[in-house]
PDB file of C-alpha atoms in Angstrom:
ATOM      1  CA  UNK A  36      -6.794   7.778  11.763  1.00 93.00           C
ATOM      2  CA  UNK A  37      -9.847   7.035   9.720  1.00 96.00           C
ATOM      3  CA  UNK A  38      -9.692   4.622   6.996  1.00 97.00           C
ATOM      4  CA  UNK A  39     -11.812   4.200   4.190  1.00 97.00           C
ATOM      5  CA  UNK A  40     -12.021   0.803   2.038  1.00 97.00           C
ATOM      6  CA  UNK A  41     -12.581   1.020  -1.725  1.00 96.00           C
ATOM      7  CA  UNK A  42     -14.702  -2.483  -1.575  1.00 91.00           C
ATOM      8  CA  UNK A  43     -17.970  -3.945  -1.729  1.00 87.00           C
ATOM      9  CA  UNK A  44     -17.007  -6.875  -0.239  1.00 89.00           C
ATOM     10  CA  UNK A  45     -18.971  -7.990   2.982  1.00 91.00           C
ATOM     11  CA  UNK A  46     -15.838 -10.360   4.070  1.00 92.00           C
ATOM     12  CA  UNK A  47     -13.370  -7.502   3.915  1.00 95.00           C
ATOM     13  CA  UNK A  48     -15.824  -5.651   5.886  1.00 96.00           C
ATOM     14  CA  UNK A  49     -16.468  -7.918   8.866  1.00 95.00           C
ATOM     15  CA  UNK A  50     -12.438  -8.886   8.627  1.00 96.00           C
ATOM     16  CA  UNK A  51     -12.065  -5.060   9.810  1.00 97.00           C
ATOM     17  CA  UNK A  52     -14.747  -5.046  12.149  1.00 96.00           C
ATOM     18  CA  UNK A  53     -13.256  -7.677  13.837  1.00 95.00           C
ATOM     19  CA  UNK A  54     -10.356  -6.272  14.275  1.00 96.00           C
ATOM     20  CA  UNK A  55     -11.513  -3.331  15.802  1.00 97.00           C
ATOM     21  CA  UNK A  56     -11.933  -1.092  12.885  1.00 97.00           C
ATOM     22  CA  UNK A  57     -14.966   0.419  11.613  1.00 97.00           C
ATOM     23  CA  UNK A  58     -14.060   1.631   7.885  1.00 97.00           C
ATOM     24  CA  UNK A  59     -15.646   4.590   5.576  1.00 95.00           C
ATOM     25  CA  UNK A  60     -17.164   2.140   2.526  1.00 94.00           C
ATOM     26  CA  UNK A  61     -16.698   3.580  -1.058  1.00 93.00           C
ATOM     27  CA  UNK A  62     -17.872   1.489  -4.290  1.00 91.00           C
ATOM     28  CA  UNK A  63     -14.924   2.583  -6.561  1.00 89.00           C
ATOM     29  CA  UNK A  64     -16.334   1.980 -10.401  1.00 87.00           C
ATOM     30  CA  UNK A  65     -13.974   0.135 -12.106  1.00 94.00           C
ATOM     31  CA  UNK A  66     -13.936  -1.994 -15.252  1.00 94.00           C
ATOM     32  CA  UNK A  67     -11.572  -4.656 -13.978  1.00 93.00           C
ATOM     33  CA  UNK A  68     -11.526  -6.812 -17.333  1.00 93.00           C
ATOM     34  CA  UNK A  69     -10.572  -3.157 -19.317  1.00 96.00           C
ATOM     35  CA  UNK A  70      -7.729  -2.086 -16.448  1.00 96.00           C
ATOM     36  CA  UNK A  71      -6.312  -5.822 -16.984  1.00 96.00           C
ATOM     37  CA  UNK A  72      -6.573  -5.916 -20.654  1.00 96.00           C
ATOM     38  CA  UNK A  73      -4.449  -2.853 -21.243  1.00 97.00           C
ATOM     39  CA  UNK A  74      -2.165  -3.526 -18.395  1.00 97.00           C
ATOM     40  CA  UNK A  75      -1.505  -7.275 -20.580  1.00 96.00           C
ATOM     41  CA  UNK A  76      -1.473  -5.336 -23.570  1.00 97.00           C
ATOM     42  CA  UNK A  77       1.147  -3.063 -22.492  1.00 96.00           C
ATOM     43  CA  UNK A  78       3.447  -5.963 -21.450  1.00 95.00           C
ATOM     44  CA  UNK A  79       2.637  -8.270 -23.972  1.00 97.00           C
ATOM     45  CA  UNK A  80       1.419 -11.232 -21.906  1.00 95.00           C
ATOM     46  CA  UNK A  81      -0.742 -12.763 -18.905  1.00 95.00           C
ATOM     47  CA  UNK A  82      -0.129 -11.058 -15.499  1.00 96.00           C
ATOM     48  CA  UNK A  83       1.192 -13.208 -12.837  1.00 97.00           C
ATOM     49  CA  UNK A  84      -1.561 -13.310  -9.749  1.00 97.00           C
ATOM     50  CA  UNK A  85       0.550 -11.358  -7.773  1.00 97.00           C
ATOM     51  CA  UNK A  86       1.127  -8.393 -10.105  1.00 97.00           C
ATOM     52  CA  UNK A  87      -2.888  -8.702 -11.441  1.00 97.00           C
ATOM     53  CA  UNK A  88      -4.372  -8.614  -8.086  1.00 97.00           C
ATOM     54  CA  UNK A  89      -2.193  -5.636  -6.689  1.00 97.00           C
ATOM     55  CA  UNK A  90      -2.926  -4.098  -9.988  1.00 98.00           C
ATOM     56  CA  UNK A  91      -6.373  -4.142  -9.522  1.00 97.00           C
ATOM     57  CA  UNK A  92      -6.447  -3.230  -5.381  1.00 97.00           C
ATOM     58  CA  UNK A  93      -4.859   0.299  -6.908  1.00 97.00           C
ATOM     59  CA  UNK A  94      -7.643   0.416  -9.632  1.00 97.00           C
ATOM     60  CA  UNK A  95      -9.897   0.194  -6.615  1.00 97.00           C
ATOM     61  CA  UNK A  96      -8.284   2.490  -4.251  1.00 96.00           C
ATOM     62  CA  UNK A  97      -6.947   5.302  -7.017  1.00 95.00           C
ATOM     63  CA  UNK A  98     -10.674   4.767  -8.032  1.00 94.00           C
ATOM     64  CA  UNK A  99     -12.579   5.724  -4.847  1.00 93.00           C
ATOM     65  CA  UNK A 100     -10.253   8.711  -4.248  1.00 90.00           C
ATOM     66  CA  UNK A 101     -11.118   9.874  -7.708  1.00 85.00           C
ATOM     67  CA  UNK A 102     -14.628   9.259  -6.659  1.00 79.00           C
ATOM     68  CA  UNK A 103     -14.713  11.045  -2.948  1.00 71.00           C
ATOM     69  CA  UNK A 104     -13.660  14.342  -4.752  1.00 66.00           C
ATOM     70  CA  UNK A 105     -17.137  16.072  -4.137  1.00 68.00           C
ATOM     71  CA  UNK A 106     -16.479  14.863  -0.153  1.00 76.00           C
ATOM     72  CA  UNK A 107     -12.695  15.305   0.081  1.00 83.00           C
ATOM     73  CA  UNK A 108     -10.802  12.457   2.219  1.00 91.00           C
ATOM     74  CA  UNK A 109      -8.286  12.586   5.124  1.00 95.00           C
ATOM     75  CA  UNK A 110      -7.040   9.310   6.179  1.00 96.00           C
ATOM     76  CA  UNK A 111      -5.728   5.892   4.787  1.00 98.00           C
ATOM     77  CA  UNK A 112      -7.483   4.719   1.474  1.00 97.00           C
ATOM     78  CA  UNK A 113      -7.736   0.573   1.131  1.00 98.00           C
ATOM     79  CA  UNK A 114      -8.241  -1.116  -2.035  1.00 97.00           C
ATOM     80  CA  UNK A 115      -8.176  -4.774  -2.147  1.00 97.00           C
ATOM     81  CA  UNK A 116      -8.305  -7.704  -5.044  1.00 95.00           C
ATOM     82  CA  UNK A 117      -8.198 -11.378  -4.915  1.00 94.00           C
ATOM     83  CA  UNK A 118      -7.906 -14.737  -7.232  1.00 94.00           C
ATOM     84  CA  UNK A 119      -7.553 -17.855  -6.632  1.00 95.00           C
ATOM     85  CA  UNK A 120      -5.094 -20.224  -8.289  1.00 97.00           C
ATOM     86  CA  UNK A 121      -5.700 -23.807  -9.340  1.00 96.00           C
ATOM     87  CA  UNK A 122      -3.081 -25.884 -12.398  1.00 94.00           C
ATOM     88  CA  UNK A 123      -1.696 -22.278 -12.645  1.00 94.00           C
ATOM     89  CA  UNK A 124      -5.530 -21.076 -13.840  1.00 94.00           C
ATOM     90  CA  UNK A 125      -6.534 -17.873 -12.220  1.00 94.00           C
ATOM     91  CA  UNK A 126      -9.835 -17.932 -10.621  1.00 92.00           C
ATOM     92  CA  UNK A 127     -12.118 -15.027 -10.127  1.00 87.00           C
ATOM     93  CA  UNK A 128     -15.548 -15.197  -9.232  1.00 91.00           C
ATOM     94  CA  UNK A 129     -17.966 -17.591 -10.620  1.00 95.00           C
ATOM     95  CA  UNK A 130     -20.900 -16.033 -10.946  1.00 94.00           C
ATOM     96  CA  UNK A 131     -22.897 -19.040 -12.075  1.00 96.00           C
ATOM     97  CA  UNK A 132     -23.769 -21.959 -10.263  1.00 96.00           C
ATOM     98  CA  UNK A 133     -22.329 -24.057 -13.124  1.00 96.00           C
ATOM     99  CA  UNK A 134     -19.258 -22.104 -13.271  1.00 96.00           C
ATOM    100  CA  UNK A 135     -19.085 -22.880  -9.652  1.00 96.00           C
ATOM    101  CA  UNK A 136     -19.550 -26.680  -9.474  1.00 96.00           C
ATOM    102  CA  UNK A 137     -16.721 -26.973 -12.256  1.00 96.00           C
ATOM    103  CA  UNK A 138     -14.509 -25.577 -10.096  1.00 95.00           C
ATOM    104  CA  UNK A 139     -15.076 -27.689  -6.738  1.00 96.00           C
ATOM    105  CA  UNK A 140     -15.223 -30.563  -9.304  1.00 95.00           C
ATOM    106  CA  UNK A 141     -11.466 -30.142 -10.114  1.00 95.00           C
ATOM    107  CA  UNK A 142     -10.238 -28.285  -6.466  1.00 96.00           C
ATOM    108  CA  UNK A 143     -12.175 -30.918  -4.236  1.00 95.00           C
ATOM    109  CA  UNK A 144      -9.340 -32.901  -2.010  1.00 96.00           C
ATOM    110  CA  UNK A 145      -6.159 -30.534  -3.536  1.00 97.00           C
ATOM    111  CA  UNK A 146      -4.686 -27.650  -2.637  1.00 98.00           C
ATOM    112  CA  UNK A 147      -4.364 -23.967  -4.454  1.00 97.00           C
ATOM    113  CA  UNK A 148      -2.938 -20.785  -3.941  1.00 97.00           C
ATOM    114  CA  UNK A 149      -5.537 -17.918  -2.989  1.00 97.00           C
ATOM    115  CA  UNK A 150      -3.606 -14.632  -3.888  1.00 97.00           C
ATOM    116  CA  UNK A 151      -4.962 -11.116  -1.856  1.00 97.00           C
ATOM    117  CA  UNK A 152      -3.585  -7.315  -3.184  1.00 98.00           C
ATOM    118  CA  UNK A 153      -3.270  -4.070  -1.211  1.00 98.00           C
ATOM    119  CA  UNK A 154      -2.870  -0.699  -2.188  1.00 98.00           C
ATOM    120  CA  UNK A 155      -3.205   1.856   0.399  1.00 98.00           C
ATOM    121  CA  UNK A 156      -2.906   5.393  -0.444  1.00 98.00           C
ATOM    122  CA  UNK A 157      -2.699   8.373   2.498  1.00 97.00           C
ATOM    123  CA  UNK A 158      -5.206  11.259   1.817  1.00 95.00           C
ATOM    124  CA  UNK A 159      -5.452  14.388   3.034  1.00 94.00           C
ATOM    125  CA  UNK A 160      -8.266  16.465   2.058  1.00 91.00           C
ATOM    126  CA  UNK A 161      -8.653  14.860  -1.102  1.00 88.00           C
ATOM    127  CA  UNK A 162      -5.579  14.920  -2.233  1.00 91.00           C
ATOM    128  CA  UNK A 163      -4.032  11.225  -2.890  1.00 93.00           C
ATOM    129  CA  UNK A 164      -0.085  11.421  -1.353  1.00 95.00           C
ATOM    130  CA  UNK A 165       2.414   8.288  -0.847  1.00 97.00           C
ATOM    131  CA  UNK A 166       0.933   4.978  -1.402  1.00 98.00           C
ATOM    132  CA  UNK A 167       2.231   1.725  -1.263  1.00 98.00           C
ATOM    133  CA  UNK A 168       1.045  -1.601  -2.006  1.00 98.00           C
ATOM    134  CA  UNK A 169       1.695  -5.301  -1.797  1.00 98.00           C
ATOM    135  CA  UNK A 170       0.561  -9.210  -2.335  1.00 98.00           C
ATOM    136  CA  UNK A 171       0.050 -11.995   0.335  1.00 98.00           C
ATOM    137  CA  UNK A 172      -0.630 -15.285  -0.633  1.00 98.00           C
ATOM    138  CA  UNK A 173      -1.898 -18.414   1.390  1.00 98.00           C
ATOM    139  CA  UNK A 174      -2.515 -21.882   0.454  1.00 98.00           C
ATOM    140  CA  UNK A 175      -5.321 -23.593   0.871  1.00 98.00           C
ATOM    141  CA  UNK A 176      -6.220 -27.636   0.697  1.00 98.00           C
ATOM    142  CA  UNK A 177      -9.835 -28.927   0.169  1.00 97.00           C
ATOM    143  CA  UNK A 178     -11.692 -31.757   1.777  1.00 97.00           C
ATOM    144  CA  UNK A 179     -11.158 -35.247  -0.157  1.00 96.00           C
ATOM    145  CA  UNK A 180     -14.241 -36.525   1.112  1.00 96.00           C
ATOM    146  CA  UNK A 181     -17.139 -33.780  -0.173  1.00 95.00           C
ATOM    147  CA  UNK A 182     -19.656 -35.756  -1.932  1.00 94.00           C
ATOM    148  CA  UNK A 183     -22.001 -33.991  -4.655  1.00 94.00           C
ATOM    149  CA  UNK A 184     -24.719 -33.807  -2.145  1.00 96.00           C
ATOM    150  CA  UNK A 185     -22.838 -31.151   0.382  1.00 96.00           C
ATOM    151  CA  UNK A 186     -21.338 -29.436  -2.939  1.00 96.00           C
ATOM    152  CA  UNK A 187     -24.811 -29.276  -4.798  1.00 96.00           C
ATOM    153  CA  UNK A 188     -26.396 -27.700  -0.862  1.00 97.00           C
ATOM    154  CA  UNK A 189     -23.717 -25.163  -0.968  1.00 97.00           C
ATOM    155  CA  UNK A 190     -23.665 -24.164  -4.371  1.00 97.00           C
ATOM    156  CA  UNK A 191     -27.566 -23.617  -3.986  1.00 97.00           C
ATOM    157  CA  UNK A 192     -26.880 -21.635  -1.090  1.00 97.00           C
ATOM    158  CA  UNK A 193     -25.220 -18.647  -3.927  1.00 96.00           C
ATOM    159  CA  UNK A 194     -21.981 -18.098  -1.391  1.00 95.00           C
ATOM    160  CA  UNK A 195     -19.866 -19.799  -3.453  1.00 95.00           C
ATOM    161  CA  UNK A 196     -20.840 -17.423  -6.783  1.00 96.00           C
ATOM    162  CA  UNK A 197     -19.517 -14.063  -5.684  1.00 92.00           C
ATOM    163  CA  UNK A 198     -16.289 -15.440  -3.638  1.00 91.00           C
ATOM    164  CA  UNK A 199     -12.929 -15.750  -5.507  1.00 88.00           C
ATOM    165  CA  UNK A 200     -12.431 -19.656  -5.880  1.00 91.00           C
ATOM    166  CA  UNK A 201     -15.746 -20.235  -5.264  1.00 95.00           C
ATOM    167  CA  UNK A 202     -15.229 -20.471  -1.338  1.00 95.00           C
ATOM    168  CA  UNK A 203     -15.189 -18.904   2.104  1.00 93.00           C
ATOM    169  CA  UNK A 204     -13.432 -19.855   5.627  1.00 94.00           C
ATOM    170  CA  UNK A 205     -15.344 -17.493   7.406  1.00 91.00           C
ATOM    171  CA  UNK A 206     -18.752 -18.746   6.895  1.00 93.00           C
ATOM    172  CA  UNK A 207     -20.383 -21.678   5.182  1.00 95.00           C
ATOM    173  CA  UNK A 208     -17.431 -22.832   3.197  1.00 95.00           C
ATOM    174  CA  UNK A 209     -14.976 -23.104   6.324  1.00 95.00           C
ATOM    175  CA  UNK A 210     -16.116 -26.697   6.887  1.00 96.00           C
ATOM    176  CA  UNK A 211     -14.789 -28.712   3.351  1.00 97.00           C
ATOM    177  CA  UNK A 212     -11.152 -26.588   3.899  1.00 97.00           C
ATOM    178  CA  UNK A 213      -8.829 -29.135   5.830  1.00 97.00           C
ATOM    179  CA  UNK A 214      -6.016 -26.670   6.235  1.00 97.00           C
ATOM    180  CA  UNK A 215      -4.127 -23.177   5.385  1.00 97.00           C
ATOM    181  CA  UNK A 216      -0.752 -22.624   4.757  1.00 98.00           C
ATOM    182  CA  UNK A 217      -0.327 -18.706   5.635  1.00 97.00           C
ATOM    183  CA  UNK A 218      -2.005 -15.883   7.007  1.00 95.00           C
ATOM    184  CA  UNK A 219      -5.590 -17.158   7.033  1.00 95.00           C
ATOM    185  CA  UNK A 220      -7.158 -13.344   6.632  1.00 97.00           C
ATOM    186  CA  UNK A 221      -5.785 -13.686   3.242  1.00 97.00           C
ATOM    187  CA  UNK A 222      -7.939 -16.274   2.145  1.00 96.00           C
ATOM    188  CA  UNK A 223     -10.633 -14.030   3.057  1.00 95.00           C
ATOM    189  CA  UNK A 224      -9.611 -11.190   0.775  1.00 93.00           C
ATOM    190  CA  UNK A 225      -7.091  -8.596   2.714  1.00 96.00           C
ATOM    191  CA  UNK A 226      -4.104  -9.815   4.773  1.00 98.00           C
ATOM    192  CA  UNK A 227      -4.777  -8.383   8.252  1.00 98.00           C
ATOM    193  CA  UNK A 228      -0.600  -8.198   9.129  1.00 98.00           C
ATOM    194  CA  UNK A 229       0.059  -7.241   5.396  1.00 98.00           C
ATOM    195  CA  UNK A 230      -2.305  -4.193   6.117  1.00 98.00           C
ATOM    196  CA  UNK A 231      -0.635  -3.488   9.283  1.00 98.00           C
ATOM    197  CA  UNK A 232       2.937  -3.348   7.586  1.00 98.00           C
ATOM    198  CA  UNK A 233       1.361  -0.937   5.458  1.00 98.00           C
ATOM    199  CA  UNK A 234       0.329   1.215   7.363  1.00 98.00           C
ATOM    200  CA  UNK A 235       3.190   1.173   9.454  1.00 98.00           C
ATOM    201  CA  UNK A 236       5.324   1.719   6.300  1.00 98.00           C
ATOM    202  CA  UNK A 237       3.624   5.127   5.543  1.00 98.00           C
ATOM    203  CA  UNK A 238       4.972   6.415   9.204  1.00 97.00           C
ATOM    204  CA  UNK A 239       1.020   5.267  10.995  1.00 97.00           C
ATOM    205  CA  UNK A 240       0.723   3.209  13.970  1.00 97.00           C
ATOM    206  CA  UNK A 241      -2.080   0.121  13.687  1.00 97.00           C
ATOM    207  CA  UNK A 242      -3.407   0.967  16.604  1.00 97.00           C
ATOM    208  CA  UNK A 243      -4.809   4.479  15.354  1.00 97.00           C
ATOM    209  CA  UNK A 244      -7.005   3.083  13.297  1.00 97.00           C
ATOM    210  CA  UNK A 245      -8.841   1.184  15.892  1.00 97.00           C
ATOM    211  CA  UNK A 246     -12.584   2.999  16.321  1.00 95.00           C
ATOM    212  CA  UNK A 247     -15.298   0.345  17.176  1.00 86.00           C
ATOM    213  CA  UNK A 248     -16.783  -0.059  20.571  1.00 79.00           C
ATOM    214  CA  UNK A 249     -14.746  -2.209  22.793  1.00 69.00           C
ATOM    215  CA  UNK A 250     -11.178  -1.944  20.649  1.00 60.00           C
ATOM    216  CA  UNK A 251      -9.753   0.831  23.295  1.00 58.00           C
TER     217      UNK A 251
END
């Protein structure tokens, strides 16, 4: 069973890889600010993290199948989101170094909620069928003791700009997080056993999907 991932996302990526999965990358084009705007718009308020971010993983995913028509799909389509929750702020990406140091400033030594959405659709030549989607959540708690010389060396390092919440726990980041309260993939942007439920639910067994070197 092949499956493709609507992300750009090097994390999400090597997450797969990992676990013995080599996926079919597609960019899906989205304008995430417009597909949150109307979705707020249509409800008349804010989206809670867990309905914006699985919102925004079927963007993605309904995206890259819309994209892949020229090259017609069979398989599992992925698309993933993720925020990060602080004082009940949502967090994207930072983009700017600034941006970034303001928000270890206030996270530094508490603890927030990183939120990760899934929306996998089956394919089949093309043609999107069943899909099903869903949020996990895990919490995470930040070093007390990170002075402005480690935070001003990893901010100048530019990981911590294109990361919801400004962090990782799979690369430089991992050392100022002092512990995780859930499934730990989700902090890095897609819920390995969520995934795995998913697929399940749409009648697939996990281990079809395994294809890299060494997973059989």
């Amino acid at each position: 069973m092949r499956l493709y991932l609507a992300s750009t996302s090097p994390a999400r990526l090597a997450l797969l890889r990992a676990a013995g999965i080599e996926p079919v990358l597609i960019n899906p084009d989205v304008d995430e600010a417009r597909v949150v705007a109307e979705a707020e718009a249509a409800v008349g308020s804010a989206l809670e993290p867990r309905i914006l971010v699985e919102l925004l993983a079927r963007a993605k995913a309904e995206a890259a199948v819309s994209a892949s028509l020229q090259k017609p799909l069979t398989g599992l389509l992925l698309g993933g989101d993720s925020v990060f929750v602080l004082d009940g702020v949502i967090y994207g990406k930072p983009h700017t170094a600034e941006a970034a140091r303001e928000r270890w400033e206030r996270q530094r030594g508490r603890t927030g909620t990183l939120y990760s959405g899934h929306w996998l659709i089956e394919v089949a030549d093309g043609v999107p069928g069943r899909a099903i989607g869903a949020a996990a959540v895990a919490e995470v708690t930040f070093a007390d003791d990170l002075d402005d010389a480690e935070l001003d060396a990893y901010i100048a390092t530019g990981e911590p700009l294109f990361v919801a919440g400004a962090f990782t726990i799979d690369s430089l980041g991992a050392p100022f997080i002092t512990s995780i309260i859930g499934d730990p993939s989700t902090v890095v942007g897609l819920s390995l056993p969520t995934l795995r439920r998913l697929v399940r639910a749409l009648g697939h067994e996990w281990p079809t999907l395994w294809n890299r070197p060494g997973a059989l």
